[in-house]
mmCIF file of C-alpha atoms in Angstrom:
data_model
loop_
_atom_site.group_PDB
_atom_site.id
_atom_site.type_symbol
_atom_site.label_atom_id
_atom_site.label_comp_id
_atom_site.label_asym_id
_atom_site.label_seq_id
_atom_site.Cartn_x
_atom_site.Cartn_y
_atom_site.Cartn_z
ATOM 1 C CA UNK A 7 -84.734 4.918 -21.740
ATOM 2 C CA UNK A 8 -82.803 3.296 -24.565
ATOM 3 C CA UNK A 9 -83.873 0.039 -26.126
ATOM 4 C CA UNK A 10 -80.296 -1.033 -26.902
ATOM 5 C CA UNK A 11 -77.182 0.192 -25.107
ATOM 6 C CA UNK A 12 -73.820 -0.418 -26.809
ATOM 7 C CA UNK A 13 -71.017 -1.053 -24.318
ATOM 8 C CA UNK A 14 -68.168 -0.159 -26.627
ATOM 9 C CA UNK A 15 -68.504 2.145 -29.629
ATOM 10 C CA UNK A 16 -65.876 0.854 -32.030
ATOM 11 C CA UNK A 17 -66.194 0.039 -35.721
ATOM 12 C CA UNK A 18 -68.425 -3.012 -35.402
ATOM 13 C CA UNK A 19 -70.732 -1.321 -32.889
ATOM 14 C CA UNK A 20 -70.889 1.676 -35.219
ATOM 15 C CA UNK A 21 -71.761 -0.563 -38.170
ATOM 16 C CA UNK A 22 -74.553 -2.319 -36.282
ATOM 17 C CA UNK A 23 -76.017 0.864 -34.786
ATOM 18 C CA UNK A 24 -75.836 2.618 -38.149
ATOM 19 C CA UNK A 25 -77.569 -0.307 -39.831
ATOM 20 C CA UNK A 26 -80.347 -0.308 -37.241
ATOM 21 C CA UNK A 27 -81.026 3.395 -37.800
ATOM 22 C CA UNK A 28 -80.800 3.215 -41.608
ATOM 23 C CA UNK A 29 -83.121 0.218 -41.764
ATOM 24 C CA UNK A 30 -85.715 1.992 -39.650
ATOM 25 C CA UNK A 31 -85.724 -0.826 -37.099
ATOM 26 C CA UNK A 32 -84.786 1.696 -34.410
ATOM 27 C CA UNK A 33 -84.668 5.468 -34.148
ATOM 28 C CA UNK A 34 -81.368 7.006 -33.102
ATOM 29 C CA UNK A 35 -83.009 8.185 -29.857
ATOM 30 C CA UNK A 36 -83.793 4.553 -28.987
ATOM 31 C CA UNK A 37 -80.109 3.653 -28.928
ATOM 32 C CA UNK A 38 -77.259 4.742 -26.672
ATOM 33 C CA UNK A 39 -73.591 3.912 -26.203
ATOM 34 C CA UNK A 40 -70.617 4.268 -23.926
ATOM 35 C CA UNK A 41 -66.916 4.029 -24.700
ATOM 36 C CA UNK A 42 -63.886 4.936 -22.625
ATOM 37 C CA UNK A 43 -62.368 6.495 -25.751
ATOM 38 C CA UNK A 44 -63.758 9.967 -26.528
ATOM 39 C CA UNK A 45 -62.569 9.619 -30.127
ATOM 40 C CA UNK A 46 -64.490 6.374 -30.603
ATOM 41 C CA UNK A 47 -67.566 7.949 -29.060
ATOM 42 C CA UNK A 48 -67.380 11.007 -31.303
ATOM 43 C CA UNK A 49 -67.013 8.839 -34.397
ATOM 44 C CA UNK A 50 -69.926 6.642 -33.289
ATOM 45 C CA UNK A 51 -72.216 9.657 -32.940
ATOM 46 C CA UNK A 52 -71.064 11.211 -36.204
ATOM 47 C CA UNK A 53 -71.660 7.999 -38.161
ATOM 48 C CA UNK A 54 -74.912 6.886 -36.528
ATOM 49 C CA UNK A 55 -76.586 9.943 -35.020
ATOM 50 C CA UNK A 56 -76.750 8.030 -31.727
ATOM 51 C CA UNK A 57 -75.663 9.917 -28.639
ATOM 52 C CA UNK A 58 -72.919 8.653 -26.367
ATOM 53 C CA UNK A 59 -74.231 8.368 -22.828
ATOM 54 C CA UNK A 60 -72.815 7.832 -19.345
ATOM 55 C CA UNK A 61 -72.194 4.278 -18.221
ATOM 56 C CA UNK A 62 -74.825 4.617 -15.502
ATOM 57 C CA UNK A 63 -77.561 4.908 -18.137
ATOM 58 C CA UNK A 64 -77.010 1.275 -19.103
ATOM 59 C CA UNK A 65 -79.344 0.183 -16.283
ATOM 60 C CA UNK A 66 -82.270 1.783 -18.123
ATOM 61 C CA UNK A 67 -81.709 -0.155 -21.357
ATOM 62 C CA UNK A 68 -83.846 -3.081 -22.440
ATOM 63 C CA UNK A 69 -80.851 -4.847 -24.025
ATOM 64 C CA UNK A 70 -77.081 -4.427 -23.787
ATOM 65 C CA UNK A 71 -74.752 -5.146 -26.704
ATOM 66 C CA UNK A 72 -71.220 -5.955 -25.558
ATOM 67 C CA UNK A 73 -68.723 -4.681 -28.120
ATOM 68 C CA UNK A 74 -65.415 -4.347 -26.284
ATOM 69 C CA UNK A 75 -62.127 -6.181 -26.813
ATOM 70 C CA UNK A 76 -62.040 -9.660 -25.216
ATOM 71 C CA UNK A 77 -59.215 -8.784 -22.838
ATOM 72 C CA UNK A 78 -61.145 -5.719 -21.637
ATOM 73 C CA UNK A 79 -64.604 -7.288 -21.213
ATOM 74 C CA UNK A 80 -64.644 -8.164 -17.533
ATOM 75 C CA UNK A 81 -62.876 -4.934 -16.630
ATOM 76 C CA UNK A 82 -65.579 -3.040 -18.518
ATOM 77 C CA UNK A 83 -68.322 -5.059 -16.789
ATOM 78 C CA UNK A 84 -66.869 -4.746 -13.289
ATOM 79 C CA UNK A 85 -68.686 -1.469 -12.426
ATOM 80 C CA UNK A 86 -71.947 -3.044 -13.615
ATOM 81 C CA UNK A 87 -72.064 -6.140 -11.437
ATOM 82 C CA UNK A 88 -75.578 -6.581 -10.114
ATOM 83 C CA UNK A 89 -76.976 -3.947 -12.487
ATOM 84 C CA UNK A 90 -77.653 -6.116 -15.543
ATOM 85 C CA UNK A 91 -79.690 -8.877 -13.910
ATOM 86 C CA UNK A 92 -82.399 -10.177 -16.200
ATOM 87 C CA UNK A 93 -81.455 -7.998 -19.179
ATOM 88 C CA UNK A 94 -80.942 -9.338 -22.680
ATOM 89 C CA UNK A 95 -77.172 -9.397 -23.233
ATOM 90 C CA UNK A 96 -75.919 -9.570 -26.825
ATOM 91 C CA UNK A 97 -72.194 -10.256 -27.060
ATOM 92 C CA UNK A 98 -70.020 -9.779 -30.131
ATOM 93 C CA UNK A 99 -66.914 -10.295 -27.979
ATOM 94 C CA UNK A 100 -64.782 -12.960 -29.660
ATOM 95 C CA UNK A 101 -63.861 -16.069 -27.704
ATOM 96 C CA UNK A 102 -65.837 -15.360 -24.519
ATOM 97 C CA UNK A 103 -68.405 -18.065 -23.865
ATOM 98 C CA UNK A 104 -72.004 -17.561 -22.805
ATOM 99 C CA UNK A 105 -71.364 -19.320 -19.484
ATOM 100 C CA UNK A 106 -68.541 -16.913 -18.609
ATOM 101 C CA UNK A 107 -70.692 -13.867 -19.337
ATOM 102 C CA UNK A 108 -73.713 -15.270 -17.495
ATOM 103 C CA UNK A 109 -71.723 -15.845 -14.324
ATOM 104 C CA UNK A 110 -70.426 -12.277 -14.397
ATOM 105 C CA UNK A 111 -73.612 -10.351 -15.227
ATOM 106 C CA UNK A 112 -76.119 -12.547 -13.371
ATOM 107 C CA UNK A 113 -78.380 -12.895 -16.408
ATOM 108 C CA UNK A 114 -79.240 -16.015 -18.383
ATOM 109 C CA UNK A 115 -80.678 -14.053 -21.326
ATOM 110 C CA UNK A 116 -77.502 -14.076 -23.408
ATOM 111 C CA UNK A 117 -77.043 -14.373 -27.153
ATOM 112 C CA UNK A 118 -73.504 -14.691 -28.475
ATOM 113 C CA UNK A 119 -72.782 -13.329 -31.948
ATOM 114 C CA UNK A 120 -69.981 -13.681 -34.475
ATOM 115 C CA UNK A 121 -70.275 -10.821 -36.994
ATOM 116 C CA UNK A 122 -67.742 -9.987 -39.701
ATOM 117 C CA UNK A 123 -66.280 -6.762 -41.030
ATOM 118 C CA UNK A 124 -68.371 -6.506 -44.250
ATOM 119 C CA UNK A 125 -71.144 -5.443 -41.864
ATOM 120 C CA UNK A 126 -69.423 -2.054 -42.186
ATOM 121 C CA UNK A 127 -70.847 -1.819 -45.726
ATOM 122 C CA UNK A 128 -74.134 -3.586 -45.002
ATOM 123 C CA UNK A 129 -72.957 -6.966 -46.306
ATOM 124 C CA UNK A 130 -72.193 -8.810 -43.094
ATOM 125 C CA UNK A 131 -72.347 -12.584 -42.732
ATOM 126 C CA UNK A 132 -73.144 -13.210 -39.075
ATOM 127 C CA UNK A 133 -74.113 -16.126 -36.875
ATOM 128 C CA UNK A 134 -75.716 -16.020 -33.452
ATOM 129 C CA UNK A 135 -76.145 -18.580 -30.695
ATOM 130 C CA UNK A 136 -78.781 -18.087 -27.986
ATOM 131 C CA UNK A 137 -77.935 -19.270 -24.491
ATOM 132 C CA UNK A 138 -80.239 -21.618 -22.591
ATOM 133 C CA UNK A 139 -81.897 -18.712 -20.813
ATOM 134 C CA UNK A 140 -82.610 -16.688 -23.955
ATOM 135 C CA UNK A 141 -86.168 -16.881 -25.246
ATOM 136 C CA UNK A 142 -87.253 -17.443 -28.838
ATOM 137 C CA UNK A 143 -88.191 -13.743 -28.889
ATOM 138 C CA UNK A 144 -84.670 -12.806 -27.742
ATOM 139 C CA UNK A 145 -83.131 -14.875 -30.527
ATOM 140 C CA UNK A 146 -85.498 -13.435 -33.131
ATOM 141 C CA UNK A 147 -84.634 -9.897 -32.049
ATOM 142 C CA UNK A 148 -80.919 -10.554 -32.409
ATOM 143 C CA UNK A 149 -81.539 -12.019 -35.863
ATOM 144 C CA UNK A 150 -83.357 -8.828 -36.913
ATOM 145 C CA UNK A 151 -80.559 -6.657 -35.522
ATOM 146 C CA UNK A 152 -77.917 -8.530 -37.513
ATOM 147 C CA UNK A 153 -80.029 -8.595 -40.684
ATOM 148 C CA UNK A 154 -79.917 -4.798 -40.621
ATOM 149 C CA UNK A 155 -76.247 -5.101 -41.668
ATOM 150 C CA UNK A 156 -76.320 -8.246 -43.822
ATOM 151 C CA UNK A 157 -77.440 -11.833 -43.340
ATOM 152 C CA UNK A 158 -77.568 -13.859 -40.134
ATOM 153 C CA UNK A 159 -77.971 -17.519 -39.242
ATOM 154 C CA UNK A 160 -78.801 -19.093 -35.907
ATOM 155 C CA UNK A 161 -76.350 -21.806 -34.837
ATOM 156 C CA UNK A 162 -75.296 -23.690 -31.712
ATOM 157 C CA UNK A 163 -72.629 -22.029 -29.583
ATOM 158 C CA UNK A 164 -70.311 -24.953 -30.338
ATOM 159 C CA UNK A 165 -70.520 -23.963 -34.030
ATOM 160 C CA UNK A 166 -69.220 -20.435 -33.446
ATOM 161 C CA UNK A 167 -65.562 -21.483 -33.667
ATOM 162 C CA UNK A 168 -66.235 -22.814 -37.169
ATOM 163 C CA UNK A 169 -68.093 -19.601 -38.023
ATOM 164 C CA UNK A 170 -65.094 -17.625 -36.757
ATOM 165 C CA UNK A 171 -62.750 -19.572 -39.030
ATOM 166 C CA UNK A 172 -65.061 -19.217 -42.044
ATOM 167 C CA UNK A 173 -66.912 -15.887 -42.116
ATOM 168 C CA UNK A 174 -65.201 -14.172 -39.186
ATOM 169 C CA UNK A 175 -61.687 -14.570 -40.590
ATOM 170 C CA UNK A 176 -62.827 -15.155 -44.176
ATOM 171 C CA UNK A 177 -62.736 -11.524 -45.338
ATOM 172 C CA UNK A 178 -58.972 -11.502 -44.767
ATOM 173 C CA UNK A 179 -58.576 -14.553 -47.020
ATOM 174 C CA UNK A 180 -60.683 -12.840 -49.681
ATOM 175 C CA UNK A 181 -58.678 -9.613 -49.453
ATOM 176 C CA UNK A 182 -55.512 -11.669 -49.868
ATOM 177 C CA UNK A 183 -57.004 -13.362 -52.938
ATOM 178 C CA UNK A 184 -58.062 -10.030 -54.444
ATOM 179 C CA UNK A 185 -54.519 -8.769 -53.970
ATOM 180 C CA UNK A 186 -53.109 -11.904 -55.606
ATOM 181 C CA UNK A 187 -55.444 -11.630 -58.612
ATOM 182 C CA UNK A 188 -54.582 -7.954 -59.004
ATOM 183 C CA UNK A 189 -50.855 -8.715 -58.800
ATOM 184 C CA UNK A 190 -51.292 -11.235 -61.594
ATOM 185 C CA UNK A 191 -53.064 -8.618 -63.699
ATOM 186 C CA UNK A 192 -50.325 -6.063 -63.039
ATOM 187 C CA UNK A 193 -47.691 -8.627 -63.971
ATOM 188 C CA UNK A 194 -49.508 -9.004 -67.297
ATOM 189 C CA UNK A 195 -49.494 -5.256 -67.934
ATOM 190 C CA UNK A 196 -52.670 -3.890 -66.322
ATOM 191 C CA UNK A 197 -52.633 -0.649 -64.371
ATOM 192 C CA UNK A 198 -52.795 -1.313 -60.596
ATOM 193 C CA UNK A 199 -56.058 0.538 -59.944
ATOM 194 C CA UNK A 200 -57.790 -1.222 -62.845
ATOM 195 C CA UNK A 201 -56.470 -4.622 -61.759
ATOM 196 C CA UNK A 202 -57.707 -4.179 -58.168
ATOM 197 C CA UNK A 203 -61.170 -3.054 -59.295
ATOM 198 C CA UNK A 204 -61.475 -5.908 -61.788
ATOM 199 C CA UNK A 205 -60.380 -8.431 -59.154
ATOM 200 C CA UNK A 206 -62.776 -7.114 -56.500
ATOM 201 C CA UNK A 207 -65.721 -6.943 -58.906
ATOM 202 C CA UNK A 208 -64.947 -10.457 -60.129
ATOM 203 C CA UNK A 209 -65.257 -11.832 -56.594
ATOM 204 C CA UNK A 210 -68.395 -9.783 -55.958
ATOM 205 C CA UNK A 211 -70.022 -11.011 -59.153
ATOM 206 C CA UNK A 212 -69.053 -14.634 -58.588
ATOM 207 C CA UNK A 213 -70.401 -14.514 -55.019
ATOM 208 C CA UNK A 214 -73.704 -13.068 -56.253
ATOM 209 C CA UNK A 215 -74.018 -15.892 -58.757
ATOM 210 C CA UNK A 216 -73.686 -18.461 -55.958
ATOM 211 C CA UNK A 217 -76.273 -16.668 -53.829
ATOM 212 C CA UNK A 218 -78.812 -15.852 -56.528
ATOM 213 C CA UNK A 219 -78.718 -18.890 -58.835
ATOM 214 C CA UNK A 220 -78.819 -21.541 -56.116
ATOM 215 C CA UNK A 221 -76.332 -23.571 -58.140
ATOM 216 C CA UNK A 222 -73.420 -25.422 -56.543
ATOM 217 C CA UNK A 223 -70.081 -23.588 -56.855
ATOM 218 C CA UNK A 224 -68.645 -26.539 -58.777
ATOM 219 C CA UNK A 225 -71.490 -26.323 -61.311
ATOM 220 C CA UNK A 226 -70.837 -22.614 -61.807
ATOM 221 C CA UNK A 227 -67.113 -23.294 -62.113
ATOM 222 C CA UNK A 228 -67.756 -25.882 -64.825
ATOM 223 C CA UNK A 229 -69.868 -23.343 -66.753
ATOM 224 C CA UNK A 230 -66.834 -21.010 -66.962
ATOM 225 C CA UNK A 231 -64.347 -23.741 -67.846
ATOM 226 C CA UNK A 232 -64.003 -24.756 -71.490
ATOM 227 C CA UNK A 233 -62.045 -27.952 -72.235
ATOM 228 C CA UNK A 234 -58.345 -27.143 -72.681
ATOM 229 C CA UNK A 235 -59.140 -23.427 -72.416
ATOM 230 C CA UNK A 236 -57.622 -20.555 -70.451
ATOM 231 C CA UNK A 237 -59.636 -21.153 -67.272
ATOM 232 C CA UNK A 238 -58.826 -24.858 -67.378
ATOM 233 C CA UNK A 239 -55.113 -24.032 -67.500
ATOM 234 C CA UNK A 240 -55.422 -21.671 -64.527
ATOM 235 C CA UNK A 241 -57.420 -24.169 -62.464
ATOM 236 C CA UNK A 242 -54.858 -26.861 -63.241
ATOM 237 C CA UNK A 243 -52.131 -24.702 -61.751
ATOM 238 C CA UNK A 244 -54.220 -23.906 -58.651
ATOM 239 C CA UNK A 245 -54.764 -27.640 -58.147
ATOM 240 C CA UNK A 246 -51.026 -28.290 -58.463
ATOM 241 C CA UNK A 247 -50.386 -25.654 -55.775
ATOM 242 C CA UNK A 248 -53.087 -27.137 -53.491
ATOM 243 C CA UNK A 249 -55.178 -23.945 -53.522
ATOM 244 C CA UNK A 250 -58.383 -25.687 -52.410
ATOM 245 C CA UNK A 251 -56.667 -27.552 -49.595
ATOM 246 C CA UNK A 252 -54.845 -24.429 -48.406
ATOM 247 C CA UNK A 253 -58.072 -22.397 -48.202
ATOM 248 C CA UNK A 254 -59.817 -25.213 -46.361
ATOM 249 C CA UNK A 255 -56.916 -25.548 -43.929
ATOM 250 C CA UNK A 256 -56.947 -21.780 -43.287
ATOM 251 C CA UNK A 257 -60.563 -22.004 -42.100
ATOM 252 C CA UNK A 258 -59.754 -24.961 -39.862
ATOM 253 C CA UNK A 259 -56.615 -23.314 -38.438
ATOM 254 C CA UNK A 260 -58.551 -20.165 -37.555
ATOM 255 C CA UNK A 261 -61.337 -22.247 -35.990
ATOM 256 C CA UNK A 262 -58.761 -24.146 -33.929
ATOM 257 C CA UNK A 263 -57.272 -20.871 -32.722
ATOM 258 C CA UNK A 264 -60.748 -19.667 -31.775
ATOM 259 C CA UNK A 265 -61.204 -22.783 -29.647
ATOM 260 C CA UNK A 266 -57.843 -22.135 -27.960
ATOM 261 C CA UNK A 267 -58.788 -18.551 -27.127
ATOM 262 C CA UNK A 268 -62.084 -19.712 -25.630
ATOM 263 C CA UNK A 269 -60.424 -21.996 -23.086
#
């Protein structure tokens, strides 16, 4: 009998299962998974040590983690109607609301999660929203699961669209910024590989300063910026090009799209 059964064994499921095993929260024998793709299943087992099982074994699990593509969710759940009643259902399926899942699986113990791809390297920034039928213990368990691959915050389900726009889509904005910084370095004569590594480490270091010092980003920015200096000149240009507003609007646009997909 598995404690958690992963329905879907793609990259995010692999990251979460691998984090659970590495952290010692679960043994590999306490987890199981199923995926219609043999390749995905083989990769899942290779990366996590967790065996891929038959779909029928899901009825023996204490909790089920839904990790399939949104358009495939109800097709994947169809053979399981009536078999998941009362189980804790953890969904990382984007855009599918708790109410929709509850009606299909006949269980009120549902916690909806928005993870992000840095979970693949143990640095995820996730949020989770317990449904009305999920207990405090259910929510706490999901928090522990997500903390095995990064940090996690409990929010209301209505906040998950904002989380999607910020941390769900955010890595793509950061990758774009890293590329832009590196391009600037290359344009000034740096070798490409050096420029990319400097840009990535710069973002990593700056992020750690925000998280470890407790200082406001603006305060940290001011500490780097000398009057009429090089940083001041760069920030002036970013302000002229509406960098701050563009980044803010990107988060809001992604959140709006998340709301559209959830309708």
